[in-house]
Amino acid sequence: MPSEHTITRRVQFYETDAAGIVHFSWFFRYMEEAEHALWREAGLSIHPENSDIGWPRVAAACEFHRALKFEQEFDVTIRVTEITNRTMSYVCEMTQDGRKIATGTLKIACVSKLPDGSMKSVEIPEDIAMRFKPSDSRTSPLVPPASAKASAGKPASS
Amino acid sequence: MPSEHTITRRVQFYETDAAGIVHFSWFFRYMEEAEHALWREAGLSIHPENSDIGWPRVAAACEFHRALKFEQEFDVTIRVTEITNRTMSYVCEMTQDGRKIATGTLKIACVSKLPDGSMKSVEIPEDIAMRFKPSDSRTSPLVPPASAKASAGKPASS
Amino acid sequence: MPSEHTITRRVQFYETDAAGIVHFSWFFRYMEEAEHALWREAGLSIHPENSDIGWPRVAAACEFHRALKFEQEFDVTIRVTEITNRTMSYVCEMTQDGRKIATGTLKIACVSKLPDGSMKSVEIPEDIAMRFKPSDSRTSPLVPPASAKASAGKPASS
Amino acid sequence: MPSEHTITRRVQFYETDAAGIVHFSWFFRYMEEAEHALWREAGLSIHPENSDIGWPRVAAACEFHRALKFEQEFDVTIRVTEITNRTMSYVCEMTQDGRKIATGTLKIACVSKLPDGSMKSVEIPEDIAMRFKPSDSRTSPLVPPASAKASAGKPASS
């Protein structure tokens, strides 16, 4: 019953833009990669074939603190912060050697697909909700301070 | 001296995902397209060749109200809401026949590129700031109500 | 009964990479945009909702002659070169002021979606095949020579 | 002095399209990921900061044999097939449990960046060319036959 998950990721060339850094739209995809890895760790797929429910995003936000460049490695840590009857919320931190790169949030809703192709909000199935344990990010830091993780002497990224 | 700009856009197939709708990361790119079109309307490029300043994103957020599907047409309206010494903020609405699809915000910072590749916050050049007229979105609606624009009887988007 | 179609397109910032030019993967998306516009011109959608057939790509190729940069405008011309019982082939040219940027080909197959999610090659429905008129690109040039189109004195793109 | 390299990759949700499979443009990005990993294995970066040379693509092609779906894992094997004075060529195979998914080729050119932003073909530096050992793919198969690798009894991918 995980509440958080961390993936390590390397910047691909096609994720950079003409400013020489990762385009901001990619940070939302990094968050989603970590979210789906969290679901797999919980024994689930967020999009199994032929499922009649789906999980569209209701809201997404990100603050960008430092730039990432081609081939740099970084971590993406996502944590479930709240599960209501019909929505799940996450907070996400992207770090490089323990230094904050970006911080984001995602809120998703459980929907049922109607025959006409539209979507209708439904309650989260119990066997999915029970797989996650929401964790209040105010009481425990999402990412340990840099001093606890980064090796000394490694140069900053940008 | 524009404060807002609207582009009309059609959903491309590569913007959809296996849920059959536009992937949420694309809405941030739609916002950026409208932003850059606003700059062009103001007689500027946000990324002229060999410029020594740049405009990284400091924060981005979006709320998703309805899904968009392949080949649907929609409007993206962006408005400058604030210009400080070093940052610009926008609000953005995506609509389809006057119905809200998504609402977002973007905050960008003016930076100077240092020789070592890092970026340093700098003041926005006066000849750029003067090209935009921030507009308080609380006093004037960003997008006119649907009744003022959409033709009656048109079916909802999904 | 069109055999070819041209769209005009502007390079978006998120299409560029750290080399300062459009990432090569985008040219395949430009081709697809033109393909789908050609289908619309023929009165068709290549992906109508709830259709039981689909059009996966069997092969794609592109040669890159010049780079495209942020905000540059260019044309994408696609032409149907062959329709067999089960496949369609296109040739595509991307030009800027009449100068070749890239030349590509696409081959797509008509498939039926099986209940288990797999795809099976099927014959192209007659009411689709009859909407296109394949044109041999060897006997008529896809794009008119630059002198016939580009306005004199316009500087080259890169 | 490597001539080939294999990466293992999982399909991300944002790589799928409304047909429920990986969009064909992604296969070119998969090839590039493997290419850059091959360069790293050779002790090089294909895009070091402040380098005055670059490696634009001259040609890219891919044949698609099977579809990939969300969360499926697959391998991408790239091999250097030829190095001339100014170009490098690769062949690439994407497989899933030893079954061919797609086969592609890439040809890149070494260029120097001119002060006006344009690019000029130059000779490949000797200290780069010497790091790779081209291998004729006609005499040794790029990917071992499925029987040599895939575990028996695993169901096909789609």
XYZ file of C-alpha atoms in Angstrom:
632
model
C 0.000 0.000 0.000
C 2.429 2.641 -1.207
C 1.886 6.365 -0.751
C 4.839 7.510 -2.800
C 7.247 6.418 -5.495
C 10.462 7.735 -7.035
C 11.744 7.213 -10.547
C 15.135 8.226 -11.921
C 15.136 9.694 -15.366
C 17.614 11.046 -17.907
C 16.786 14.056 -20.107
C 16.338 12.989 -23.728
C 17.376 15.253 -26.580
C 13.832 15.572 -27.946
C 12.737 16.956 -24.574
C 14.967 20.022 -24.951
C 14.024 23.213 -26.779
C 15.864 25.992 -28.575
C 16.632 27.637 -25.214
C 18.850 24.619 -24.549
C 16.781 23.325 -21.629
C 13.908 20.898 -21.074
C 10.656 22.392 -22.364
C 8.315 23.057 -19.447
C 5.557 20.861 -20.881
C 7.756 17.834 -20.233
C 7.639 18.243 -16.455
C 3.970 17.310 -16.562
C 4.887 14.160 -18.462
C 7.608 13.367 -15.931
C 4.971 13.620 -13.186
C 2.712 11.251 -15.088
C 5.525 8.737 -15.592
C 6.076 8.683 -11.832
C 2.327 8.407 -11.199
C 1.981 5.390 -13.468
C 5.050 3.759 -11.901
C 3.418 4.308 -8.492
C 0.292 2.540 -9.732
C 2.361 -0.362 -11.033
C 4.081 -0.580 -7.653
C 0.587 -0.785 -6.153
C -0.150 -3.704 -8.478
C -2.348 -1.673 -10.805
C -2.388 -0.235 -14.297
C -4.014 3.175 -14.636
C -5.172 2.214 -18.135
C -5.826 -1.524 -18.438
C -7.154 -2.644 -21.824
C -10.933 -2.709 -22.131
C -11.464 -1.012 -18.778
C -14.729 0.917 -18.561
C -13.308 3.568 -16.260
C -10.643 6.179 -16.891
C -8.636 8.784 -15.002
C -8.590 12.165 -16.751
C -6.678 14.994 -15.141
C -8.798 17.642 -13.423
C -5.947 19.984 -12.561
C -2.184 20.166 -12.974
C 0.318 22.743 -11.752
C 4.079 23.086 -11.590
C 6.624 25.562 -10.315
C 9.982 25.546 -12.010
C 13.058 26.283 -9.882
C 16.012 25.225 -12.021
C 16.557 24.199 -15.618
C 17.384 20.689 -16.763
C 19.674 20.054 -19.713
C 20.339 17.243 -22.180
C 21.521 13.985 -20.599
C 21.223 15.197 -17.012
C 19.797 12.665 -14.586
C 17.133 13.578 -12.068
C 14.601 12.042 -9.704
C 10.834 12.362 -9.765
C 9.066 11.612 -6.478
C 5.280 11.482 -6.437
C 3.098 11.126 -3.343
C -0.628 10.576 -2.950
C -1.890 13.408 -0.763
C -5.640 12.833 -0.806
C -8.224 10.346 -1.995
C -11.856 11.439 -2.015
C -14.851 9.491 -3.282
C -14.174 10.542 -6.846
C -10.699 12.114 -7.046
C -7.062 11.499 -6.195
C -4.455 14.203 -5.591
C -0.691 14.013 -5.771
C 2.252 16.223 -4.998
C 5.420 15.715 -7.006
C 9.008 16.862 -6.652
C 11.706 16.742 -9.261
C 15.237 16.926 -7.862
C 18.784 16.648 -9.084
C 21.335 15.501 -6.507
C 18.869 16.553 -3.827
C 18.358 20.068 -5.211
C 14.833 21.034 -6.159
C 14.243 21.375 -9.900
C 10.452 21.627 -9.920
C 7.451 21.001 -7.685
C 4.031 20.086 -8.988
C 0.567 18.834 -8.199
C -1.883 16.651 -10.081
C -5.544 15.966 -9.393
C -7.299 13.189 -11.280
C -10.909 12.051 -11.362
C -12.415 8.631 -11.855
C -14.822 8.576 -14.805
C -16.965 6.090 -16.620
C -17.010 6.110 -20.413
C -20.518 6.507 -21.786
C -21.548 4.869 -25.082
C -21.612 8.279 -26.815
C -17.950 8.783 -25.998
C -18.473 11.322 -23.215
C -17.245 10.804 -19.659
C -19.169 10.823 -16.374
C -17.674 11.212 -12.910
C -18.027 8.008 -10.862
C -16.868 6.773 -7.467
C -13.394 5.281 -7.242
C -13.698 1.477 -7.004
C -12.872 0.296 -3.512
C -10.293 -2.233 -4.739
C -8.338 0.638 -6.270
C -8.654 3.164 -3.429
C -7.476 0.571 -0.907
C -4.181 0.156 -2.756
C -2.962 3.645 -1.887
C -2.311 5.291 1.454
C -2.578 9.079 1.247
C 0.155 10.874 3.127
C 0.030 14.419 4.395
C 2.981 16.185 2.857
C 2.872 18.890 5.512
C 4.033 16.526 8.207
C 6.730 14.639 6.336
C 8.979 16.159 3.717
C 8.552 14.703 0.229
C 12.231 14.742 -0.560
C 15.009 14.520 2.020
C 17.240 17.575 2.295
C 20.123 17.643 -0.140
C 22.666 17.064 2.586
C 21.126 13.679 3.286
C 21.451 12.454 -0.249
C 23.716 14.357 -2.608
C 27.332 13.366 -2.703
C 29.545 16.241 -1.654
C 31.482 18.061 -4.290
C 29.160 17.346 -7.200
C 28.709 20.547 -9.238
C 25.270 22.096 -9.548
C 23.413 21.471 -12.751
C 23.089 24.902 -14.281
C -0.237 47.476 -27.329
C -2.297 44.311 -27.026
C -3.281 42.750 -23.731
C -4.816 39.606 -25.159
C -4.865 37.386 -28.209
C -6.915 34.470 -29.485
C -5.841 31.653 -31.778
C -8.023 28.962 -33.306
C -6.602 25.495 -33.338
C -7.556 22.021 -34.508
C -6.655 18.912 -32.485
C -3.995 16.862 -34.269
C -3.951 13.088 -34.069
C -0.555 12.972 -32.348
C -1.984 15.128 -29.553
C -4.470 12.436 -28.547
C -3.737 9.539 -26.204
C -5.068 6.028 -25.680
C -8.006 7.446 -23.702
C -9.158 8.956 -27.012
C -8.740 12.564 -25.894
C -6.049 15.253 -25.995
C -3.294 14.430 -23.503
C -3.257 17.031 -20.731
C 0.349 18.042 -21.399
C -0.767 19.530 -24.695
C -2.862 22.239 -23.058
C 0.339 23.832 -21.800
C 1.646 23.843 -25.349
C -1.602 25.374 -26.603
C -1.138 28.164 -24.042
C 2.400 28.740 -25.254
C 1.278 28.893 -28.893
C -1.186 31.631 -27.970
C 1.469 33.430 -25.922
C 3.921 33.509 -28.812
C 1.182 34.655 -31.206
C 0.413 37.479 -28.753
C 4.075 38.508 -28.806
C 4.101 38.478 -32.607
C 0.975 40.653 -32.586
C 2.931 43.019 -30.320
C 5.691 43.116 -32.940
C 8.039 40.873 -30.964
C 9.527 37.400 -31.010
C 9.905 35.737 -27.620
C 13.018 33.959 -28.908
C 14.865 36.026 -31.525
C 18.095 34.468 -32.794
C 21.210 35.476 -30.892
C 19.246 37.249 -28.160
C 21.067 37.377 -24.830
C 17.872 37.203 -22.801
C 15.326 34.418 -22.458
C 11.920 33.760 -20.912
C 11.791 30.516 -18.937
C 8.544 29.549 -17.270
C 8.423 30.067 -13.506
C 5.001 28.510 -12.971
C 2.239 26.921 -15.029
C -1.155 25.623 -14.023
C -4.272 24.379 -15.754
C -7.734 23.183 -14.815
C -9.426 20.818 -17.240
C -13.189 21.096 -17.637
C -13.978 19.113 -20.787
C -12.119 16.764 -23.071
C -11.023 17.586 -26.611
C -10.987 14.955 -29.340
C -9.290 14.429 -32.690
C -10.048 17.092 -35.304
C -12.154 19.258 -32.992
C -11.589 22.975 -33.344
C -11.171 25.225 -30.342
C -10.022 28.705 -29.341
C -7.172 29.661 -27.056
C -7.354 33.156 -25.561
C -4.399 34.450 -23.577
C -4.299 37.703 -21.620
C -1.429 39.487 -19.873
C -2.547 39.956 -16.274
C 0.570 41.449 -14.687
C 4.009 42.743 -15.578
C 6.492 43.245 -12.754
C 10.124 44.312 -13.044
C 11.217 40.781 -13.807
C 8.140 38.663 -14.550
C 5.039 38.499 -16.724
C 1.840 36.636 -15.873
C -0.924 35.417 -18.147
C -4.317 33.836 -17.806
C -5.522 31.593 -20.595
C -8.850 30.103 -21.559
C -9.490 27.323 -24.005
C -13.039 27.175 -25.323
C -15.058 25.294 -27.900
C -18.070 27.109 -29.297
C -17.950 29.341 -26.232
C -17.910 26.477 -23.729
C -14.945 26.308 -21.385
C -12.560 23.430 -22.049
C -9.684 24.474 -19.802
C -8.382 27.487 -17.886
C -4.736 28.082 -17.167
C -2.078 30.454 -15.957
C 1.534 31.008 -16.923
C 4.217 33.062 -15.212
C 7.472 33.725 -17.029
C 10.698 35.443 -15.950
C 13.199 37.470 -17.913
C 16.689 35.980 -17.639
C 20.136 36.661 -18.981
C 22.206 33.752 -20.242
C 25.580 33.593 -18.483
C 28.682 32.296 -20.279
C 28.620 29.079 -18.211
C 25.168 28.251 -19.532
C 23.273 29.150 -16.366
C 20.529 31.778 -16.245
C 20.228 34.887 -14.075
C 17.048 36.860 -13.415
C 17.189 40.328 -14.990
C 14.824 43.272 -15.423
C 12.473 43.181 -18.386
C 13.770 45.588 -21.074
C 11.573 48.690 -21.251
C 11.023 48.343 -25.013
C 9.457 44.941 -24.388
C 7.363 45.794 -21.325
C 5.880 48.801 -23.108
C 4.459 46.603 -25.854
C 1.953 44.917 -23.547
C -0.903 46.346 -21.536
C -1.761 44.147 -18.546
C -5.474 43.723 -18.028
C -7.195 42.756 -14.828
C -9.214 39.667 -15.604
C -11.421 40.263 -12.590
C -13.036 43.296 -14.163
C -13.480 42.042 -17.693
C -14.278 38.445 -18.605
C -11.598 36.726 -20.658
C -14.046 34.922 -22.869
C -17.550 36.149 -23.657
C -20.361 33.955 -22.380
C -21.301 31.112 -24.673
C -24.621 32.696 -25.522
C -22.812 35.619 -27.109
C -20.818 33.472 -29.459
C -21.874 29.872 -29.918
C -24.593 29.157 -32.371
C -27.610 27.712 -30.651
C -28.312 24.060 -31.037
C -24.734 22.949 -31.583
C -24.103 19.677 -29.745
C -21.597 19.536 -26.904
C -18.101 18.477 -27.751
C -17.952 14.948 -26.466
C -11.455 13.625 -55.665
C -8.208 15.235 -54.582
C -4.805 13.683 -55.082
C -2.828 16.243 -53.158
C -3.127 18.907 -50.502
C -0.936 21.666 -49.070
C -0.972 23.117 -45.585
C 0.987 26.114 -44.324
C 2.507 25.773 -40.925
C 4.558 27.826 -38.474
C 7.274 26.245 -36.313
C 6.229 26.176 -32.660
C 8.778 26.604 -29.871
C 8.130 23.150 -28.422
C 9.054 21.644 -31.804
C 12.628 22.935 -31.562
C 15.483 21.180 -29.765
C 18.716 22.210 -28.092
C 20.423 22.414 -31.497
C 18.124 25.374 -32.171
C 16.210 23.686 -34.994
C 13.075 21.594 -35.423
C 13.638 18.090 -34.056
C 13.560 15.582 -36.922
C 10.696 13.579 -35.372
C 8.386 16.531 -36.030
C 8.640 16.222 -39.796
C 6.738 12.944 -39.563
C 4.018 14.760 -37.630
C 3.946 17.539 -40.220
C 3.369 14.887 -42.891
C 0.528 13.403 -40.877
C -1.087 16.815 -40.403
C -1.103 17.285 -44.172
C -2.425 13.740 -44.696
C -5.358 14.308 -42.371
C -6.108 17.670 -43.987
C -6.144 15.890 -47.361
C -8.676 13.389 -46.004
C -10.839 16.226 -44.702
C -10.665 17.856 -48.120
C -11.886 14.530 -49.519
C -14.819 14.697 -47.099
C -13.419 12.062 -44.760
C -11.955 11.689 -41.307
C -9.108 9.194 -40.986
C -10.265 8.434 -37.436
C -14.029 8.850 -37.032
C -15.385 7.966 -33.586
C -16.490 4.357 -33.192
C -15.085 3.301 -36.556
C -14.158 -0.365 -36.733
C -11.283 0.205 -39.108
C -8.020 2.039 -38.614
C -4.999 3.203 -40.616
C -1.693 2.349 -38.932
C 1.502 3.350 -40.642
C 3.402 0.533 -42.352
C 6.436 2.593 -43.346
C 7.661 6.167 -43.055
C 10.794 7.819 -44.387
C 12.162 11.330 -44.667
C 15.217 13.065 -46.073
C 16.188 16.347 -44.463
C 17.675 19.029 -46.696
C 17.549 22.222 -44.614
C 16.811 23.100 -41.010
C 13.698 24.894 -39.816
C 13.812 27.332 -36.919
C 11.374 28.809 -34.415
C 8.530 30.811 -35.958
C 9.510 30.111 -39.557
C 6.617 29.411 -41.894
C 6.684 26.531 -44.342
C 4.436 24.483 -46.606
C 3.695 20.787 -46.461
C 2.388 19.220 -49.670
C 1.223 15.627 -49.610
C 0.184 13.564 -52.621
C -1.394 10.137 -52.909
C 0.915 8.085 -55.111
C -0.679 4.649 -54.961
C -3.752 2.893 -53.651
C -3.725 -0.908 -53.552
C -6.399 -3.209 -52.158
C -5.092 -2.777 -48.625
C -2.601 0.113 -48.572
C -2.204 3.773 -49.522
C 1.096 5.494 -50.241
C 1.972 9.171 -50.156
C 4.894 11.364 -51.056
C 5.334 14.582 -49.129
C 7.411 17.706 -49.610
C 8.142 20.392 -47.065
C 9.244 23.685 -48.562
C 9.999 27.213 -47.453
C 9.535 29.907 -50.055
C 9.791 27.203 -52.688
C 13.057 25.769 -51.367
C 13.030 22.121 -50.331
C 13.299 21.534 -46.596
C 12.487 17.839 -46.484
C 10.987 15.070 -48.614
C 9.195 12.089 -47.201
C 7.023 9.083 -47.875
C 4.298 7.374 -45.879
C 2.597 4.032 -46.432
C -0.502 3.182 -44.450
C -2.603 0.022 -44.235
C -6.301 -0.455 -43.638
C -6.935 -2.687 -40.630
C -9.872 -4.008 -38.700
C -9.752 -3.944 -34.924
C -10.342 -7.405 -33.441
C -12.094 -7.841 -30.080
C -8.801 -8.818 -28.419
C -7.290 -5.466 -29.367
C -5.097 -6.770 -32.178
C -5.338 -5.514 -35.765
C -5.952 -7.446 -38.968
C -5.261 -6.187 -42.494
C -8.486 -5.680 -44.458
C -9.454 -4.309 -47.864
C -9.913 -0.560 -48.154
C -13.660 0.213 -48.311
C -14.656 1.257 -51.811
C -16.329 4.477 -50.614
C -12.977 5.574 -49.189
C -10.736 4.493 -52.061
C -12.957 6.295 -54.568
C -12.386 9.619 -52.814
C -8.720 9.801 -53.783
C -7.048 9.915 -57.144
C -3.482 8.599 -57.006
C -1.073 10.701 -58.996
C 2.268 9.606 -60.354
C 4.808 12.022 -58.949
C 7.276 11.144 -61.680
C 5.215 12.844 -64.350
C 4.201 15.973 -62.477
C 6.379 17.769 -59.945
C 4.997 17.793 -56.415
C 6.082 21.330 -55.726
C 6.494 24.037 -58.369
C 10.018 25.355 -58.805
C 10.966 28.139 -56.426
C 11.001 30.715 -59.194
C 7.305 30.159 -59.767
C 6.336 30.816 -56.190
C 8.826 32.538 -53.930
C 8.817 36.298 -53.944
C 12.153 37.641 -55.065
C 14.438 39.129 -52.491
C 13.222 37.118 -49.541
C 16.235 35.919 -47.562
C 16.908 32.197 -47.194
C 15.929 30.627 -43.927
C 19.174 29.444 -42.489
C 34.850 0.734 -29.320
C 31.219 -0.354 -29.488
C 29.335 -0.945 -32.711
C 25.945 -1.501 -31.189
C 23.885 -0.862 -28.093
C 20.537 -1.998 -26.701
C 18.206 -0.129 -24.386
C 15.055 -1.449 -22.740
C 12.124 0.868 -22.680
C 8.548 0.968 -21.409
C 5.762 2.654 -23.393
C 4.592 5.818 -21.633
C 0.963 6.901 -21.769
C 1.756 10.161 -23.581
C 3.356 8.125 -26.377
C 0.049 6.461 -27.256
C -2.603 7.927 -29.558
C -6.357 7.625 -29.970
C -5.873 4.364 -31.895
C -4.648 2.923 -28.592
C -1.103 2.270 -29.799
C 2.239 4.107 -29.827
C 2.152 6.946 -32.370
C 4.558 6.184 -35.198
C 6.570 9.377 -34.657
C 7.799 7.948 -31.350
C 9.743 5.154 -32.996
C 12.136 7.755 -34.379
C 12.622 9.085 -30.859
C 13.220 5.574 -29.558
C 15.957 5.184 -32.177
C 17.526 8.441 -31.081
C 17.452 7.411 -27.417
C 19.363 4.252 -28.310
C 21.784 6.251 -30.485
C 22.622 8.650 -27.662
C 23.028 5.756 -25.217
C 25.453 4.172 -27.702
C 27.454 7.421 -27.763
C 27.542 7.506 -23.976
C 28.770 3.908 -23.962
C 31.513 5.070 -26.328
C 32.430 7.766 -23.786
C 30.890 10.600 -25.776
C 27.967 12.997 -25.705
C 26.387 13.751 -29.070
C 25.575 17.266 -27.842
C 28.155 18.516 -25.325
C 27.582 22.086 -24.113
C 29.364 24.749 -26.136
C 30.449 22.324 -28.835
C 30.969 23.949 -32.230
C 29.854 20.890 -34.152
C 26.478 19.221 -34.357
C 24.862 16.092 -35.787
C 21.642 16.825 -37.691
C 19.782 13.948 -39.229
C 20.125 13.595 -43.023
C 17.671 10.738 -43.418
C 15.453 8.582 -41.254
C 13.218 5.649 -42.140
C 11.211 3.047 -40.303
C 9.055 0.030 -41.113
C 6.403 -0.863 -38.579
C 5.610 -4.552 -38.092
C 3.577 -4.703 -34.876
C 1.910 -2.201 -32.592
C 3.106 -1.305 -29.109
C 0.670 -0.483 -26.333
C 0.731 1.374 -23.026
C 3.150 -0.037 -20.454
C 4.573 -2.716 -22.730
C 8.326 -3.194 -22.481
C 10.511 -3.492 -25.538
C 14.137 -3.370 -26.633
C 15.792 -0.957 -29.034
C 19.054 -2.134 -30.588
C 21.056 0.289 -32.694
C 24.149 -0.553 -34.719
C 26.618 1.652 -36.573
C 26.661 0.363 -40.144
C 28.906 2.905 -41.863
C 31.130 5.866 -41.086
C 32.226 8.053 -43.987
C 34.264 11.244 -43.821
C 31.195 13.299 -43.016
C 28.327 10.953 -42.142
C 27.386 8.063 -39.870
C 24.681 5.493 -40.592
C 22.801 3.228 -38.224
C 20.335 0.402 -38.439
C 17.929 -0.055 -35.576
C 15.584 -2.809 -34.475
C 12.810 -2.598 -31.958
C 11.720 -5.939 -30.546
C 9.434 -7.296 -27.868
C 10.374 -10.673 -26.418
C 12.459 -11.237 -29.519
C 9.659 -10.441 -31.968
C 10.248 -7.598 -34.405
C 8.177 -4.495 -33.747
C 9.914 -2.081 -36.101
C 13.095 -1.715 -38.116
C 14.663 1.607 -38.950
C 17.652 3.455 -40.289
C 19.210 6.801 -39.444
C 21.884 8.772 -41.264
C 23.487 11.751 -39.554
C 25.986 14.335 -40.757
C 28.674 16.219 -38.904
C 28.208 19.981 -39.261
C 29.862 23.130 -38.030
C 27.684 25.958 -36.786
C 28.400 29.192 -38.635
C 28.094 32.587 -36.892
C 24.920 33.368 -38.883
C 23.222 30.302 -37.463
C 23.452 28.176 -40.574
C 25.220 24.809 -40.683
C 28.053 23.598 -42.900
C 29.041 19.979 -43.495
C 32.469 19.198 -41.999
C 34.639 16.112 -41.552
C 33.978 13.945 -38.528
C 36.730 14.569 -35.927
C 39.106 11.600 -35.760
C 38.706 11.273 -31.979
C 35.009 10.691 -32.482
C 35.158 8.382 -35.501
C 37.694 6.153 -33.747
C 35.248 5.462 -30.919
C 32.875 3.467 -33.112
C 33.397 0.282 -35.074
C 30.963 0.018 -37.984
C 29.513 -3.430 -38.386
C 28.011 -4.885 -41.519
C 24.505 -5.933 -40.607
C 24.338 -8.258 -43.588
C 26.841 -10.655 -42.054
C 25.613 -10.680 -38.459
C 21.995 -10.404 -37.442
C 21.147 -7.299 -35.431
C 18.817 -9.099 -33.089
C 19.042 -12.769 -32.180
C 16.110 -14.912 -33.295
C 13.205 -14.963 -30.878
C 13.856 -18.556 -29.935
C 17.196 -17.557 -28.481
C 15.767 -14.949 -26.180
C 12.036 -14.960 -25.552
C 10.736 -17.100 -22.783
C 8.378 -19.731 -24.099
C 4.697 -19.317 -23.533
C 4.649 -15.546 -23.338
C 1.643 -14.196 -25.259
C 2.137 -11.942 -28.272
C 1.924 -8.234 -27.716
C -1.238 -7.261 -29.462
